[in-house]
Short mmCIF file of C-alpha atoms in Angstrom, two decimals:
data_model
loop_
_atom_site.label_atom_id
_atom_site.label_comp_id
_atom_site.label_asym_id
_atom_site.label_seq_id
_atom_site.Cartn_x
_atom_site.Cartn_y
_atom_site.Cartn_z
CA MET A 11 37.50 -13.64 55.00
CA LEU A 12 36.83 -17.27 55.94
CA LEU A 13 37.29 -18.32 52.29
CA ARG A 14 40.48 -16.40 52.03
CA ALA A 15 41.68 -17.83 55.30
CA ARG A 16 41.36 -21.37 53.82
CA LEU A 17 43.11 -20.56 50.53
CA ASP A 18 46.75 -21.02 49.87
CA LYS A 19 48.92 -18.42 48.16
CA LYS A 20 47.82 -19.23 44.60
CA GLY A 21 44.19 -19.37 45.62
CA ILE A 22 44.36 -15.95 47.22
CA PHE A 23 45.89 -14.46 44.08
CA ALA A 24 43.22 -16.03 41.87
CA TYR A 25 40.49 -14.88 44.23
CA GLU A 26 41.82 -11.33 44.38
CA GLY A 27 42.26 -11.21 40.60
CA VAL A 28 38.67 -12.28 39.91
CA MET A 29 37.30 -9.96 42.58
CA TRP A 30 39.13 -6.98 41.15
CA ILE A 31 37.80 -7.70 37.66
CA MET A 32 34.28 -7.70 39.14
CA ARG A 33 34.96 -4.49 41.03
CA SER A 34 36.30 -2.81 37.87
CA ILE A 35 33.12 -3.72 35.96
CA ILE A 36 30.96 -2.38 38.79
CA LEU A 37 32.97 0.86 38.86
CA VAL A 38 32.41 1.31 35.12
CA PHE A 39 28.65 0.82 35.61
CA LEU A 40 28.71 3.28 38.49
CA LEU A 41 30.48 5.85 36.32
CA LEU A 42 27.98 5.43 33.45
CA SER A 43 25.03 5.62 35.86
CA LEU A 44 26.25 8.89 37.33
CA ILE A 45 26.65 10.32 33.84
CA PHE A 46 23.15 9.21 32.79
CA ILE A 47 21.55 10.53 35.96
CA THR A 48 23.26 13.90 35.52
CA SER A 49 22.17 14.07 31.86
CA ALA A 50 18.56 13.28 32.80
CA PHE A 51 18.36 16.35 35.03
CA LEU A 52 20.30 18.65 32.73
CA VAL A 53 18.15 21.51 31.39
CA LYS A 54 19.22 22.53 27.89
CA SER A 55 16.21 24.39 26.60
CA ILE A 56 13.13 26.35 27.57
CA ASP A 57 9.61 25.61 26.40
CA THR A 58 8.30 28.77 24.74
CA ARG A 59 5.57 27.20 22.63
CA LEU A 60 2.68 28.72 24.58
CA ALA A 61 4.31 32.14 24.26
CA ASP A 62 4.81 31.49 20.52
CA SER A 63 1.09 30.69 20.25
CA TYR A 64 0.00 33.93 21.94
CA VAL A 65 2.43 36.03 19.91
CA LEU A 66 1.19 34.47 16.66
CA MET A 67 -2.41 35.10 17.71
CA ASN A 68 -1.57 38.75 18.43
CA PHE A 69 0.17 38.93 15.04
CA LEU A 70 -3.09 37.93 13.36
CA TYR A 71 -5.27 40.19 15.44
CA TYR A 72 -3.34 43.40 16.03
CA SER A 73 -0.44 43.77 13.60
CA GLY A 74 -0.37 46.03 10.57
CA ASN A 75 -1.29 43.00 8.44
CA SER A 76 -4.06 41.74 10.67
CA ILE A 77 -7.29 40.04 9.67
CA MET A 78 -9.35 42.69 11.43
CA LEU A 79 -11.83 44.92 9.63
CA GLU A 80 -10.27 48.00 8.04
CA ASP A 81 -12.33 50.98 6.98
CA ALA A 82 -11.15 51.69 3.42
CA ALA A 83 -12.19 55.34 3.62
CA THR A 84 -10.43 56.31 6.83
CA GLY A 85 -7.84 53.52 7.14
CA ARG A 86 -9.03 52.83 10.65
CA VAL A 87 -8.72 49.25 11.83
CA TYR A 88 -11.32 47.81 14.20
CA PRO A 89 -9.60 45.27 16.49
CA GLY A 90 -12.07 42.63 17.56
CA ILE A 91 -14.03 42.63 14.29
CA VAL A 92 -12.76 39.97 11.92
CA SER A 93 -13.27 40.72 8.26
CA LEU A 94 -14.14 37.39 6.73
CA GLY A 95 -13.95 38.66 3.21
CA SER A 96 -10.57 40.38 3.65
CA LEU A 97 -8.43 37.59 2.25
CA GLU A 98 -8.88 35.82 -1.03
CA LYS A 99 -7.16 32.81 0.34
CA THR A 100 -7.30 31.64 3.92
CA GLU A 101 -3.74 30.21 3.92
CA LEU A 102 -1.75 32.82 5.79
CA LYS A 103 1.74 31.43 5.26
CA GLY A 104 3.39 33.26 2.43
CA THR A 105 0.56 35.78 2.13
CA LEU A 106 0.67 38.06 5.16
CA PHE A 107 3.79 36.79 6.93
CA SER A 108 6.09 33.80 7.23
CA TYR A 109 8.44 32.11 9.67
CA GLY A 110 10.78 31.48 6.80
CA GLU A 111 10.42 27.72 6.67
CA VAL A 112 12.07 26.19 3.61
CA GLY A 113 11.23 22.96 1.83
CA GLY A 114 9.21 20.58 3.98
CA GLU A 115 10.47 22.15 7.17
CA GLY A 116 7.71 23.11 9.54
CA PHE A 117 7.87 25.25 12.64
CA ILE A 118 4.28 26.04 13.63
CA GLY A 119 0.83 25.08 12.40
CA ALA A 120 -2.14 27.19 13.35
CA GLN A 121 -5.84 27.41 12.56
CA LEU A 122 -8.26 30.14 13.53
CA THR A 123 -11.91 29.17 13.37
CA VAL A 124 -14.34 32.07 13.25
CA PRO A 125 -17.98 30.99 13.05
CA LEU A 126 -20.31 33.43 11.34
CA ASN A 127 -23.92 33.24 12.54
CA ALA A 128 -26.13 34.57 9.76
CA ASN A 129 -29.53 33.75 8.34
CA GLY A 130 -30.18 31.19 11.03
CA LYS A 131 -27.12 29.09 10.29
CA THR A 132 -23.54 29.01 11.49
CA THR A 133 -20.74 28.88 8.94
CA PRO A 134 -17.20 28.33 10.24
CA TYR A 135 -14.49 30.33 8.47
CA LEU A 136 -10.95 29.05 8.75
CA PHE A 137 -7.66 30.91 8.61
CA VAL A 138 -4.71 28.54 8.52
CA TYR A 139 -0.96 29.00 8.83
CA ASP A 140 0.86 26.10 7.13
CA LYS A 141 -2.08 23.80 6.40
CA ASP A 142 0.12 20.73 5.82
CA ALA A 143 1.92 21.08 9.14
CA PHE A 144 -1.32 21.78 11.00
CA ASN A 145 -3.13 18.77 9.55
CA ASP A 146 -0.18 16.38 10.00
CA TRP A 147 0.61 17.42 13.54
CA ASN A 148 -3.05 17.61 14.53
CA PHE A 149 -3.35 14.02 13.43
CA LEU A 150 -0.36 13.07 15.61
CA TYR A 151 -1.91 14.92 18.55
CA ALA A 152 -5.20 13.12 18.06
CA ALA A 153 -3.27 9.83 17.93
CA GLY A 154 -1.83 10.59 21.36
CA LEU A 155 1.78 11.28 20.33
CA THR A 156 2.33 14.13 22.73
CA LYS A 157 5.37 13.11 24.74
CA GLY A 158 9.06 13.24 23.97
CA MET A 159 10.91 13.90 20.74
CA GLY A 160 8.71 13.36 17.71
CA GLY A 161 5.59 14.23 19.66
CA VAL A 162 3.52 17.38 19.28
CA SER A 163 1.81 19.83 21.59
CA LYS A 164 -1.43 21.65 20.94
CA PHE A 165 -2.70 24.90 22.44
CA SER A 166 -6.24 26.24 22.06
CA ILE A 167 -7.05 29.86 22.80
CA ALA A 168 -10.68 30.93 22.79
CA LYS A 169 -11.64 34.54 22.15
CA LYS A 170 -14.94 36.33 21.63
CA LEU A 171 -14.88 38.31 18.41
CA ILE A 172 -17.30 39.91 16.00
CA ALA A 173 -17.41 38.36 12.54
CA ALA A 174 -18.16 40.65 9.63
CA LYS A 175 -19.02 39.68 6.08
CA SER A 176 -20.81 41.67 3.40
CA GLY A 177 -22.22 44.12 5.90
CA GLN A 178 -23.44 41.40 8.26
CA PHE A 179 -22.06 41.30 11.78
CA SER A 180 -22.44 38.57 14.34
CA ASN A 181 -20.96 37.54 17.65
CA SER A 182 -18.46 34.77 17.24
CA ASP A 183 -16.74 32.41 19.67
CA SER A 184 -13.48 31.97 17.84
CA THR A 185 -10.92 29.29 18.59
CA PHE A 186 -7.25 29.66 17.77
CA GLU A 187 -5.46 26.30 17.69
CA VAL A 188 -1.71 25.97 17.46
CA VAL A 189 0.28 22.76 17.09
CA MET A 190 4.04 22.59 17.41
CA LYS A 191 6.58 19.80 17.50
CA ASN A 192 8.25 18.91 20.76
CA ALA A 193 11.88 19.99 20.64
CA MET B 12 62.90 0.43 66.72
CA GLY B 13 63.61 -2.03 63.92
CA SER B 14 61.61 -4.76 65.65
CA ILE B 15 58.68 -2.35 66.21
CA LEU B 16 58.64 -1.47 62.49
CA SER B 17 58.79 -5.10 61.42
CA ASN B 18 55.90 -5.89 63.80
CA ILE B 19 53.85 -3.06 62.30
CA LEU B 20 54.61 -4.30 58.77
CA GLN B 21 53.59 -7.81 59.79
CA MET B 22 50.26 -6.47 61.17
CA VAL B 23 49.60 -4.51 57.96
CA LYS B 24 50.28 -7.60 55.85
CA GLN B 25 48.01 -9.71 58.02
CA ARG B 26 45.26 -7.10 57.88
CA LEU B 27 45.49 -6.82 54.11
CA THR B 28 45.70 -10.49 53.31
CA GLY B 29 43.72 -12.14 56.08
CA LYS B 30 46.58 -14.36 56.86
CA VAL B 31 50.34 -14.14 56.76
CA VAL B 32 51.34 -15.18 53.23
CA GLY B 33 54.83 -13.87 53.19
CA LYS B 34 56.52 -10.91 51.54
CA ARG B 35 55.74 -11.79 47.88
CA GLY B 36 52.11 -12.62 48.46
CA ALA B 37 51.55 -9.45 50.45
CA SER B 38 53.18 -7.36 47.71
CA THR B 39 50.86 -8.78 45.03
CA VAL B 40 47.78 -8.16 47.13
CA ILE B 41 48.95 -4.63 47.91
CA ILE B 42 49.44 -4.02 44.19
CA LEU B 43 45.89 -5.21 43.51
CA LYS B 44 44.50 -2.99 46.24
CA THR B 45 46.48 -0.04 44.87
CA PHE B 46 44.96 -0.77 41.46
CA GLY B 47 41.55 -0.62 43.07
CA LEU B 48 42.29 2.72 44.65
CA ALA B 49 43.54 3.98 41.28
CA MET B 50 40.23 2.86 39.68
CA ALA B 51 38.25 4.70 42.33
CA ALA B 52 40.38 7.80 41.84
CA PHE B 53 39.80 7.54 38.07
CA VAL B 54 36.03 7.42 38.61
CA ILE B 55 36.11 10.41 40.95
CA VAL B 56 38.32 12.48 38.64
CA THR B 57 36.17 11.60 35.59
CA MET B 58 32.99 12.65 37.41
CA VAL B 59 34.55 15.90 38.60
CA VAL B 60 35.70 16.72 35.05
CA TYR B 61 32.26 15.80 33.64
CA TRP B 62 30.35 17.85 36.21
CA ASN B 63 32.66 20.78 35.60
CA SER B 64 31.97 20.57 31.86
CA VAL B 65 28.22 20.45 32.60
CA ARG B 66 28.56 23.51 34.84
CA GLU B 67 30.43 25.41 32.15
CA ASN B 68 28.37 24.47 29.10
CA THR B 69 26.16 27.11 27.59
CA PHE B 70 23.37 25.12 25.92
CA LEU B 71 20.70 26.71 28.06
CA GLU B 72 22.02 30.25 27.67
CA LYS B 73 22.22 29.99 23.87
CA ASN B 74 18.74 28.47 23.60
CA TYR B 75 17.31 31.09 25.96
CA LEU B 76 18.80 34.00 24.01
CA ALA B 77 17.76 32.62 20.61
CA ARG B 78 14.16 32.13 21.73
CA ASP B 79 13.94 35.39 23.66
CA ILE B 80 15.22 37.50 20.77
CA ALA B 81 13.03 35.61 18.25
CA LEU B 82 9.94 36.16 20.38
CA LEU B 83 10.87 39.83 20.71
CA LEU B 84 11.13 40.26 16.93
CA THR B 85 7.83 38.45 16.31
CA ALA B 86 6.11 40.49 19.02
CA ALA B 87 7.55 43.68 17.50
CA SER B 88 6.12 42.64 14.12
CA ALA B 89 2.80 41.96 15.83
CA SER B 90 2.58 45.41 17.40
CA PRO B 91 0.03 47.74 15.78
CA GLY B 92 2.12 50.93 15.75
CA ASP B 93 5.69 52.16 16.03
CA LEU B 94 7.86 51.01 18.87
CA ALA B 95 11.41 51.02 20.19
CA TYR B 96 12.55 48.29 22.54
CA CYS B 97 15.84 47.90 24.40
CA TYR B 98 17.07 44.36 24.97
CA TYR B 99 19.94 44.56 27.44
CA THR B 100 22.58 41.89 27.75
CA VAL B 101 23.57 41.63 31.38
CA GLY B 102 25.89 39.72 33.63
CA ARG B 103 26.71 36.23 32.47
CA TYR B 104 25.11 36.71 29.03
CA ARG B 105 27.38 39.66 28.32
CA SER B 106 30.55 38.02 29.63
CA LEU B 107 30.07 34.82 27.62
CA GLY B 108 30.77 36.67 24.35
CA PHE B 109 28.22 34.96 22.12
CA SER B 110 27.94 35.64 18.41
CA TYR B 111 24.56 36.56 16.93
CA GLU B 112 23.26 36.15 13.38
CA ILE B 113 19.80 37.55 12.75
CA GLY B 114 18.13 37.42 9.35
CA SER B 115 15.89 35.38 7.06
CA SER B 116 13.53 34.58 9.94
CA ARG B 117 16.28 32.95 12.00
CA VAL B 118 18.04 33.99 15.18
CA VAL B 119 21.28 32.02 15.57
CA VAL B 120 23.33 32.28 18.75
CA GLU B 121 26.77 30.72 18.74
CA ASP B 122 29.75 30.55 21.06
CA SER B 123 33.45 30.17 20.37
CA GLY B 124 33.21 26.41 20.97
CA GLY B 125 31.09 26.08 17.82
CA GLY B 126 27.81 25.00 19.43
CA LYS B 127 24.82 26.96 18.20
CA ALA B 128 21.16 27.43 18.93
CA SER B 129 18.62 28.85 16.50
CA TYR B 130 14.95 29.79 16.56
CA PHE B 131 12.39 31.13 14.09
CA TYR B 132 10.73 34.52 14.12
CA ALA B 133 7.94 35.86 11.89
CA GLU B 134 8.62 38.41 9.15
CA THR B 135 6.00 40.42 7.36
CA LEU B 136 5.83 39.86 3.61
CA GLU B 137 5.04 43.48 2.76
CA LYS B 138 7.04 44.53 -0.27
CA GLY B 139 9.74 47.04 0.47
CA ALA B 140 9.47 46.68 4.25
CA ASP B 141 12.73 46.72 6.20
CA LYS B 142 13.55 43.40 7.78
CA PRO B 143 15.82 42.80 10.75
CA ARG B 144 19.44 41.97 9.82
CA LEU B 145 22.31 41.76 12.28
CA SER B 146 25.65 40.01 12.57
CA VAL B 147 27.71 40.33 15.75
CA LYS B 148 30.82 38.29 16.49
CA GLY B 149 30.94 38.52 20.26
CA ASP B 150 34.40 36.95 20.52
CA SER B 151 35.99 39.33 17.98
CA GLU B 152 38.52 41.93 19.13
CA GLU B 153 36.15 44.71 18.11
CA TRP B 154 33.29 43.53 20.31
CA LYS B 155 35.54 42.54 23.18
CA LYS B 156 36.68 46.14 23.26
CA ARG B 157 33.22 47.65 22.77
CA GLY B 158 31.38 45.26 25.09
CA LEU B 159 27.95 44.28 23.73
CA ALA B 160 25.48 46.09 25.95
CA VAL B 161 22.10 46.35 24.26
CA PHE B 162 20.09 45.36 21.21
CA VAL B 163 17.84 48.19 20.04
CA VAL B 164 14.74 47.01 18.17
CA THR B 165 12.79 49.72 16.36
CA LYS B 166 9.61 49.32 14.39
CA THR B 167 8.35 52.05 12.12
CA SER B 168 6.16 52.24 9.07
CA LYS B 169 9.25 51.27 7.03
CA GLY B 170 9.74 47.99 8.83
CA ILE B 171 11.78 46.54 11.67
CA GLU B 172 15.44 47.14 12.43
CA ILE B 173 17.72 45.68 15.08
CA GLU B 174 21.06 47.20 16.07
CA ALA B 175 23.72 46.17 18.56
CA LYS B 176 25.35 48.83 20.72
CA GLY B 177 28.40 48.67 22.96
CA LEU B 178 28.95 50.00 26.45
CA GLY B 179 28.79 53.79 26.64
CA GLU B 180 27.68 54.20 23.02
CA ASN B 181 24.74 56.30 21.97
CA ALA B 182 21.85 53.87 21.90
CA ALA B 183 18.90 56.27 22.03
CA PRO B 184 16.23 55.69 23.21
CA CYS B 185 18.10 53.10 25.29
CA SER B 186 20.95 53.88 27.66
CA ALA B 187 24.01 51.73 26.96
#
């Protein structure tokens, strides 16, 4: 006000002109800030990866194509007893079921480790869904890339099972690990 | 009266300009201040329009439906025996008139604006097993008339099927 009181007519116009340019720039910044703040709090998706992990685990354990021991004579399935000799290959993708990934596209990588304790030694048996995705994303998880887009999340579910192979049965502390990309 | 009005005008000019600069100077400053008010109004209107578009967008709803239905289909595949499950569309999800494409391990949910959300579900690779296939255009005249009420998911020894039923239609074992 004091400055403007000392200015003549031309000075006031110049002063007002410059001030309004500054105010316009500040208003633009204000507008962009409000938009960014709103976008930061906008929820566009729901994280269902833990649910996906549990559903996949149940698919392996309890579905019609499960890895559980099946009595060939009666057709009875024994949930909780994993038949380690039931699959010729331990890669599950494209054998029992699939999420329909095409090309190099990956959706979920999973590994079930079932240790068999027999003859005084423990042998881990692995069932893997999408080995490439599991190994790649597991590496990213180990490297600490867990936040934001491009990161991965890992879920481990422990379960006590009975491992069966060639007539031998043993208690087994299985671990089901699932890695998925952040989306 | 005329002198009162001219005194008021003089006070307004003085208030706006800080000093009496005369009619032309006051007009220019008033124009600049009006421009400022117009800028502020522009910011307010832009924010209101933006927040309204945020309120009306359906990203979350489409993502939610795609994931929910995909998890349902995978869980149905994971079940040990036969089952029938009713997935009701209620309230806002029914009124939004989404389109659904289910098949080839993908659930795609789309709205009339063209935005879509998709999610994977697991399919068994048993030969000859039925696999879920469905295509519903929620914004079509047919479905606007029928009113999408429920998805019926049935799993039998033959495989998994998913059907869409309208309001009041026979959707046994569900009630539409």
